[in-house]
Amino acid sequence: RGVARPMANGKNPWKVPSIAGLLVVGAAAVFFARSDRFRGRAVASGSLVDYNVLLITLDTTRADHLPAYGYKNVATPGLDRLAATSFIFEDAIAHVPLTLPSHTSILTGLLPIGHGVRDNEGFLVDPKVETLASILKSNGYTTAAFVSAFVLDARWGLNQGFDSYF
C-alpha cells in the first residue's frame, strides 16, 4: 500500500545502466525514479525499465519529522536533494514494528505470516521466499545492499538475491 507522489522540480531523468541499489538503515520506504514524463501521473507497471531503483529505509524515524514530509525543524540535506527530484511514498506502512520482519516484508511483499520472520532474533528468511533483489537480479539488474543494523546482517538470510551485501 503506498502512493508515489512526484516531488517538484525534476528535469534530468536518472536513466542510466541497470543498477539496483538498496540502502537499508531501518523502516520507512522511499522509491526514487526521476523523470518529467511521469510528473503528476500514476506510474504504470513496466514504465521504468532501465531506471535505477534505490530503496532507503530509516529505522525508528518518524516521517512527520523529515523535511521531505513537511517538517521544518531539522536539516537533512542529502535526503532533501534526493526527495526534491524523486517520487516519495507518502502512505507506506510498516506491517510489523520490528526491523528484521519489517524489512523482510518490504523485500518480499509478504506479511510475516507468509515469510515466517516474526522477530529480530530466532528467525531466518527462508531461501525459497522470493525477494525484490532476486526479481531485479533475474531481470538484469546489479543489486547491492548497505545495512547498518546487526539484525539485518546476512546471517539472517535477507541478503538473498544481492550481488553485494555489506
Coordinates of N, CA and C in Angstrom, one line a residue:
R1 N 0.8 -1.2 0.0 CA 0.0 0.0 0.0 C 0.9 1.2 0.0
G2 N 0.8 2.1 -0.9 CA 1.6 3.2 -0.9 C 1.4 4.0 -2.2
V3 N 1.3 5.3 -2.1 CA 1.0 6.1 -3.2 C 2.3 6.9 -3.5
A4 N 2.9 6.8 -4.7 CA 4.1 7.6 -5.0 C 3.6 8.9 -5.5
R5 N 4.2 10.0 -4.9 CA 3.9 11.3 -5.4 C 5.2 11.9 -5.9
P6 N 5.2 12.5 -7.1 CA 6.4 13.2 -7.6 C 6.7 14.5 -6.8
M7 N 8.0 14.7 -6.5 CA 8.3 16.0 -5.9 C 8.6 17.0 -7.0
A8 N 8.6 18.3 -6.6 CA 8.7 19.4 -7.6 C 10.1 19.4 -8.1
N9 N 10.2 20.1 -9.3 CA 11.5 20.5 -9.9 C 12.3 19.3 -10.4
G10 N 11.8 18.5 -11.3 CA 12.6 17.4 -11.9 C 12.7 17.6 -13.4
K11 N 14.0 17.6 -13.9 CA 14.2 17.7 -15.3 C 15.1 16.7 -15.9
N12 N 16.1 16.2 -15.2 CA 17.1 15.3 -15.7 C 16.7 13.9 -15.3
P13 N 16.3 13.0 -16.2 CA 16.0 11.6 -15.8 C 17.2 10.9 -15.3
W14 N 17.0 10.0 -14.4 CA 18.0 9.1 -13.9 C 18.1 7.9 -14.8
K15 N 18.2 8.0 -16.1 CA 18.2 6.9 -17.0 C 19.6 6.5 -17.2
V16 N 20.1 5.5 -16.5 CA 21.5 5.1 -16.6 C 21.4 3.5 -16.6
P17 N 22.6 2.9 -16.9 CA 22.5 1.4 -17.0 C 21.9 0.8 -15.8
S18 N 21.3 -0.4 -16.0 CA 20.5 -1.1 -15.0 C 21.4 -1.4 -13.7
I19 N 21.2 -0.7 -12.7 CA 21.8 -0.9 -11.4 C 20.8 -0.7 -10.3
A20 N 20.7 -1.7 -9.5 CA 19.8 -1.6 -8.3 C 20.6 -1.3 -7.1
G21 N 20.2 -0.4 -6.3 CA 20.9 -0.1 -5.1 C 19.9 -0.3 -3.9
L22 N 20.3 -0.8 -2.9 CA 19.5 -0.9 -1.7 C 20.3 -0.4 -0.5
L23 N 19.8 0.7 0.1 CA 20.4 1.2 1.3 C 19.5 1.0 2.4
V24 N 19.8 0.0 3.3 CA 18.9 -0.3 4.4 C 19.5 0.2 5.7
V25 N 18.9 1.2 6.3 CA 19.4 1.7 7.6 C 18.2 1.7 8.6
G26 N 17.1 1.2 8.3 CA 16.0 1.0 9.1 C 14.6 0.9 8.6
A27 N 13.2 1.8 8.7 CA 11.8 1.3 8.4 C 10.8 2.1 7.6
A28 N 11.1 3.2 6.9 CA 10.2 3.9 6.0 C 10.7 3.8 4.6
A29 N 10.0 3.4 3.7 CA 10.5 3.1 2.3 C 10.3 4.4 1.4
V30 N 11.3 4.6 0.6 CA 11.3 5.7 -0.3 C 11.7 5.2 -1.7
F31 N 10.9 5.4 -2.7 CA 11.3 5.0 -4.0 C 11.6 6.2 -4.9
F32 N 12.8 6.1 -5.5 CA 13.2 7.2 -6.3 C 13.4 6.8 -7.8
A33 N 12.7 7.5 -8.7 CA 12.8 7.3 -10.1 C 12.4 8.6 -10.8
R34 N 13.3 9.4 -11.1 CA 13.0 10.8 -11.6 C 12.8 10.9 -13.1
S35 N 11.7 11.4 -13.5 CA 11.5 11.7 -14.9 C 10.3 12.6 -15.1
D36 N 10.5 13.6 -15.9 CA 9.4 14.6 -16.2 C 8.2 13.9 -16.8
R37 N 8.3 12.9 -17.6 CA 7.2 12.3 -18.2 C 6.2 11.6 -17.3
F38 N 6.7 11.3 -16.0 CA 5.8 10.7 -15.0 C 5.3 11.8 -14.0
R39 N 5.8 13.0 -14.1 CA 5.4 14.0 -13.2 C 3.9 14.2 -13.2
G40 N 3.3 14.1 -12.0 CA 1.9 14.3 -11.8 C 1.0 13.2 -12.3
R41 N 1.5 12.1 -12.7 CA 0.7 10.9 -13.1 C 1.1 9.7 -12.4
A42 N 0.2 8.7 -12.4 CA 0.5 7.4 -11.8 C 1.5 6.7 -12.7
V43 N 2.4 5.9 -12.1 CA 3.4 5.2 -12.9 C 2.9 3.8 -13.2
A44 N 2.8 3.6 -14.5 CA 2.4 2.2 -15.0 C 3.4 1.2 -14.8
S45 N 3.0 0.0 -14.5 CA 3.9 -1.2 -14.4 C 4.7 -1.3 -15.7
G46 N 6.0 -1.4 -15.5 CA 6.9 -1.6 -16.7 C 7.4 -0.3 -17.3
S47 N 6.9 0.8 -16.9 CA 7.3 2.1 -17.5 C 8.6 2.6 -17.0
L48 N 9.2 2.0 -16.1 CA 10.5 2.4 -15.6 C 11.6 1.5 -15.9
V49 N 11.5 0.7 -16.9 CA 12.5 -0.3 -17.3 C 13.8 0.5 -17.6
D50 N 14.9 0.0 -17.1 CA 16.2 0.5 -17.2 C 16.5 1.7 -16.3
Y51 N 15.6 2.0 -15.4 CA 15.9 3.0 -14.4 C 16.5 2.4 -13.2
N52 N 17.2 3.2 -12.4 CA 17.7 2.7 -11.2 C 16.6 2.6 -10.1
V53 N 16.8 1.7 -9.2 CA 15.9 1.6 -8.1 C 16.7 1.8 -6.8
L54 N 16.3 2.7 -6.0 CA 17.0 3.0 -4.7 C 16.0 3.0 -3.6
L55 N 16.2 2.1 -2.7 CA 15.2 1.9 -1.5 C 16.0 2.4 -0.3
I56 N 15.5 3.4 0.4 CA 16.1 3.8 1.6 C 15.1 3.6 2.7
T57 N 15.5 2.9 3.8 CA 14.7 2.8 4.9 C 15.4 3.4 6.1
L58 N 14.7 4.0 7.0 CA 15.3 4.6 8.2 C 14.6 4.0 9.4
D59 N 15.3 3.3 10.3 CA 14.7 2.7 11.4 C 14.4 3.7 12.5
T60 N 13.2 3.6 13.1 CA 12.8 4.4 14.2 C 12.8 5.9 13.8
T61 N 12.6 6.2 12.6 CA 12.5 7.6 12.2 C 11.1 7.9 11.8
R62 N 10.5 9.0 12.4 CA 9.1 9.4 12.1 C 9.1 10.2 10.8
A63 N 8.3 9.8 9.8 CA 8.2 10.6 8.6 C 7.8 12.0 8.8
D64 N 6.9 12.2 9.8 CA 6.5 13.6 10.1 C 7.5 14.5 10.7
H65 N 8.8 13.9 10.9 CA 9.9 14.7 11.4 C 11.0 14.8 10.4
L66 N 10.6 14.7 9.1 CA 11.6 14.9 8.0 C 11.1 16.0 7.1
P67 N 12.0 16.8 6.6 CA 11.6 17.9 5.7 C 10.9 17.4 4.4
A68 N 11.2 16.3 3.9 CA 10.5 15.8 2.7 C 9.0 15.6 2.9
Y69 N 8.6 15.5 4.2 CA 7.2 15.3 4.5 C 6.6 16.6 5.2
G70 N 7.4 17.7 5.1 CA 6.9 19.0 5.6 C 7.4 19.5 6.9
Y71 N 8.2 18.7 7.6 CA 8.8 19.2 8.9 C 9.9 20.2 8.6
K72 N 9.9 21.3 9.4 CA 10.9 22.4 9.2 C 12.0 22.5 10.2
N73 N 11.9 21.7 11.3 CA 12.9 21.9 12.4 C 14.1 21.0 12.4
V74 N 14.4 20.5 11.3 CA 15.6 19.7 11.2 C 16.2 19.8 9.7
A75 N 17.5 19.6 9.6 CA 18.1 19.7 8.2 C 18.5 18.3 7.8
T76 N 18.1 17.8 6.7 CA 18.6 16.5 6.1 C 18.9 16.8 4.6
P77 N 20.0 17.5 4.4 CA 20.3 18.0 3.0 C 20.5 16.9 2.0
G78 N 21.1 15.7 2.4 CA 21.2 14.6 1.4 C 19.9 14.1 1.0
L79 N 19.0 13.7 2.0 CA 17.7 13.2 1.7 C 16.9 14.3 1.0
D80 N 17.0 15.5 1.3 CA 16.3 16.6 0.7 C 16.6 16.7 -0.8
R81 N 17.9 16.6 -1.1 CA 18.3 16.6 -2.5 C 17.7 15.5 -3.3
L82 N 17.7 14.3 -2.8 CA 17.0 13.2 -3.4 C 15.5 13.4 -3.5
A83 N 14.9 13.8 -2.5 CA 13.5 14.0 -2.4 C 13.0 15.0 -3.4
A84 N 13.8 16.1 -3.6 CA 13.4 17.2 -4.5 C 13.2 16.8 -5.9
T85 N 13.7 15.6 -6.3 CA 13.7 15.2 -7.7 C 13.2 13.8 -7.8
S86 N 12.4 13.3 -6.9 CA 12.1 11.9 -6.8 C 10.6 11.7 -6.5
F87 N 10.2 10.4 -6.6 CA 8.9 10.0 -6.2 C 9.0 9.5 -4.7
I88 N 8.1 9.9 -3.9 CA 8.1 9.5 -2.5 C 6.8 8.8 -2.1
F89 N 6.9 7.7 -1.4 CA 5.7 7.1 -0.9 C 5.3 7.8 0.3
E90 N 4.1 8.4 0.2 CA 3.5 9.1 1.4 C 2.7 8.2 2.3
D91 N 2.3 7.1 1.8 CA 1.4 6.2 2.6 C 2.0 4.8 2.8
A92 N 3.3 4.8 3.1 CA 4.0 3.5 3.4 C 3.7 3.1 4.8
I93 N 3.3 1.9 5.0 CA 3.0 1.4 6.4 C 3.8 0.2 6.7
A94 N 4.5 0.2 7.9 CA 5.2 -1.0 8.4 C 4.2 -2.0 8.8
H95 N 4.4 -3.2 8.4 CA 3.5 -4.3 8.8 C 3.8 -4.9 10.1
V96 N 4.9 -4.6 10.6 CA 5.3 -5.1 11.9 C 6.4 -4.1 12.5
P97 N 6.3 -3.8 13.8 CA 7.2 -2.8 14.3 C 8.6 -3.3 14.8
L98 N 9.1 -4.2 14.0 CA 10.4 -4.8 14.3 C 11.2 -4.8 13.0
T99 N 12.5 -4.5 13.1 CA 13.4 -4.2 12.0 C 13.5 -5.4 11.0
L100 N 13.9 -6.6 11.4 CA 14.1 -7.7 10.5 C 12.7 -8.2 9.9
P101 N 11.7 -8.4 10.6 CA 10.4 -8.8 10.0 C 9.9 -7.7 9.0
S102 N 10.0 -6.5 9.4 CA 9.5 -5.4 8.6 C 10.3 -5.3 7.3
H103 N 11.6 -5.4 7.3 CA 12.4 -5.4 6.1 C 12.2 -6.6 5.3
T104 N 11.9 -7.8 5.9 CA 11.6 -9.0 5.2 C 10.3 -8.7 4.4
S105 N 9.3 -8.1 5.0 CA 8.1 -7.8 4.3 C 8.3 -6.8 3.2
I106 N 9.1 -5.8 3.4 CA 9.4 -4.8 2.3 C 10.0 -5.5 1.1
L107 N 11.0 -6.4 1.4 CA 11.7 -7.0 0.3 C 11.0 -8.3 -0.3
T108 N 10.0 -8.8 0.3 CA 9.3 -9.9 -0.2 C 7.9 -9.6 -0.6
G109 N 7.3 -8.5 -0.1 CA 5.9 -8.2 -0.4 C 4.9 -9.1 0.4
L110 N 5.5 -9.8 1.4 CA 4.6 -10.8 2.2 C 4.5 -10.3 3.6
L111 N 3.4 -10.6 4.2 CA 3.3 -10.3 5.7 C 4.1 -11.4 6.4
P112 N 4.4 -11.1 7.7 CA 5.2 -12.1 8.5 C 4.6 -13.5 8.5
I113 N 3.3 -13.6 8.5 CA 2.7 -14.9 8.4 C 3.1 -15.7 7.1
G114 N 3.4 -14.9 6.0 CA 3.7 -15.5 4.8 C 5.2 -15.8 4.6
H115 N 6.1 -14.9 5.2 CA 7.5 -15.2 5.0 C 8.1 -15.8 6.3
G116 N 7.4 -15.9 7.4 CA 7.8 -16.6 8.5 C 8.8 -15.9 9.5
V117 N 9.2 -14.7 9.2 CA 10.1 -13.9 10.1 C 9.2 -13.1 11.0
R118 N 9.2 -13.4 12.3 CA 8.3 -12.7 13.2 C 9.0 -11.9 14.3
D119 N 10.3 -12.0 14.4 CA 11.0 -11.2 15.4 C 12.4 -10.9 14.9
N120 N 13.2 -10.1 15.6 CA 14.5 -9.7 15.2 C 15.6 -10.8 15.5
E121 N 15.2 -11.8 16.3 CA 16.1 -12.9 16.6 C 15.4 -14.3 16.5
G122 N 16.1 -15.3 16.2 CA 15.5 -16.6 16.2 C 14.8 -17.0 14.9
F123 N 14.8 -16.1 13.9 CA 14.1 -16.4 12.6 C 15.0 -16.1 11.5
L124 N 14.9 -16.9 10.4 CA 15.7 -16.7 9.2 C 14.8 -16.6 8.0
V125 N 15.2 -15.8 7.0 CA 14.4 -15.7 5.8 C 14.6 -17.0 5.0
D126 N 13.5 -17.6 4.7 CA 13.5 -18.9 4.0 C 14.1 -18.7 2.6
P127 N 15.1 -19.5 2.2 CA 15.7 -19.3 0.9 C 14.7 -19.5 -0.3
K128 N 13.6 -20.2 0.0 CA 12.6 -20.4 -1.0 C 11.7 -19.1 -1.3
V129 N 11.8 -18.2 -0.3 CA 10.9 -17.0 -0.5 C 11.6 -16.0 -1.4
E130 N 10.9 -15.6 -2.5 CA 11.5 -14.7 -3.5 C 11.5 -13.3 -2.9
T131 N 12.7 -12.6 -3.2 CA 12.9 -11.2 -2.7 C 12.9 -10.3 -3.9
L132 N 12.7 -9.0 -3.6 CA 12.8 -8.0 -4.6 C 14.2 -8.0 -5.3
A133 N 15.2 -8.2 -4.5 CA 16.6 -8.3 -5.1 C 16.7 -9.4 -6.1
S134 N 16.2 -10.6 -5.8 CA 16.3 -11.7 -6.7 C 15.4 -11.5 -7.9
I135 N 14.3 -10.8 -7.8 CA 13.5 -10.4 -9.0 C 14.3 -9.5 -9.9
L136 N 14.8 -8.4 -9.3 CA 15.6 -7.4 -10.0 C 16.8 -8.1 -10.7
K137 N 17.5 -9.0 -9.9 CA 18.7 -9.6 -10.5 C 18.3 -10.5 -11.7
S138 N 17.2 -11.2 -11.6 CA 16.8 -12.1 -12.7 C 16.3 -11.3 -13.9
N139 N 16.1 -10.0 -13.7 CA 15.8 -9.1 -14.8 C 17.0 -8.2 -15.3
G140 N 18.2 -8.6 -14.9 CA 19.4 -8.0 -15.4 C 19.9 -6.9 -14.6
Y141 N 19.4 -6.6 -13.4 CA 19.9 -5.5 -12.6 C 21.1 -6.1 -11.8
T142 N 22.0 -5.2 -11.5 CA 23.1 -5.4 -10.5 C 22.5 -5.0 -9.2
T143 N 22.6 -5.8 -8.1 CA 22.0 -5.5 -6.8 C 23.0 -5.3 -5.7
A144 N 22.8 -4.4 -4.8 CA 23.7 -4.2 -3.7 C 22.8 -3.7 -2.5
A145 N 23.3 -4.1 -1.3 CA 22.6 -3.6 -0.1 C 23.7 -3.1 0.9
F146 N 23.4 -2.0 1.6 CA 24.3 -1.5 2.6 C 23.5 -1.3 3.8
V147 N 23.8 -2.1 4.8 CA 23.0 -2.1 6.0 C 23.8 -1.6 7.2
S148 N 23.2 -1.1 8.2 CA 23.9 -0.7 9.4 C 23.4 -1.2 10.7
A149 N 22.4 -2.1 10.6 CA 21.8 -2.7 11.8 C 22.2 -4.2 11.8
F150 N 22.6 -4.7 13.0 CA 23.0 -6.1 13.2 C 21.9 -7.0 12.8
V151 N 20.6 -6.6 13.1 CA 19.5 -7.5 12.9 C 19.2 -7.7 11.4
L152 N 19.9 -6.9 10.5 CA 19.8 -7.1 9.1 C 21.0 -7.7 8.5
D153 N 21.9 -8.3 9.3 CA 23.1 -9.0 8.9 C 22.7 -10.1 7.9
A154 N 23.6 -10.4 7.0 CA 23.4 -11.5 6.1 C 23.1 -12.9 6.7
R155 N 23.6 -13.1 7.9 CA 23.3 -14.4 8.6 C 21.8 -14.7 8.8
W156 N 21.0 -13.7 8.7 CA 19.5 -13.9 8.9 C 18.8 -14.2 7.5
G157 N 19.6 -14.1 6.4 CA 19.0 -14.5 5.1 C 18.4 -13.4 4.3
L158 N 18.5 -12.2 4.7 CA 17.9 -11.1 4.0 C 18.8 -10.7 2.8
N159 N 19.9 -11.3 2.7 CA 20.9 -11.0 1.6 C 20.5 -11.7 0.3
Q160 N 19.5 -12.5 0.3 CA 19.1 -13.3 -0.9 C 18.9 -12.4 -2.2
G161 N 19.6 -12.7 -3.2 CA 19.4 -12.0 -4.5 C 20.4 -10.8 -4.7
F162 N 21.1 -10.5 -3.7 CA 22.0 -9.4 -3.8 C 23.4 -9.8 -4.3
D163 N 24.0 -9.1 -5.2 CA 25.3 -9.4 -5.7 C 26.3 -9.0 -4.6
S164 N 26.1 -7.9 -3.9 CA 26.9 -7.4 -2.8 C 26.0 -7.1 -1.6
Y165 N 26.3 -7.5 -0.4 CA 25.6 -7.2 0.8 C 26.5 -6.8 1.9
F166 N 26.6 -5.5 2.2 CA 27.5 -5.0 3.2 C 26.8 -4.5 4.4

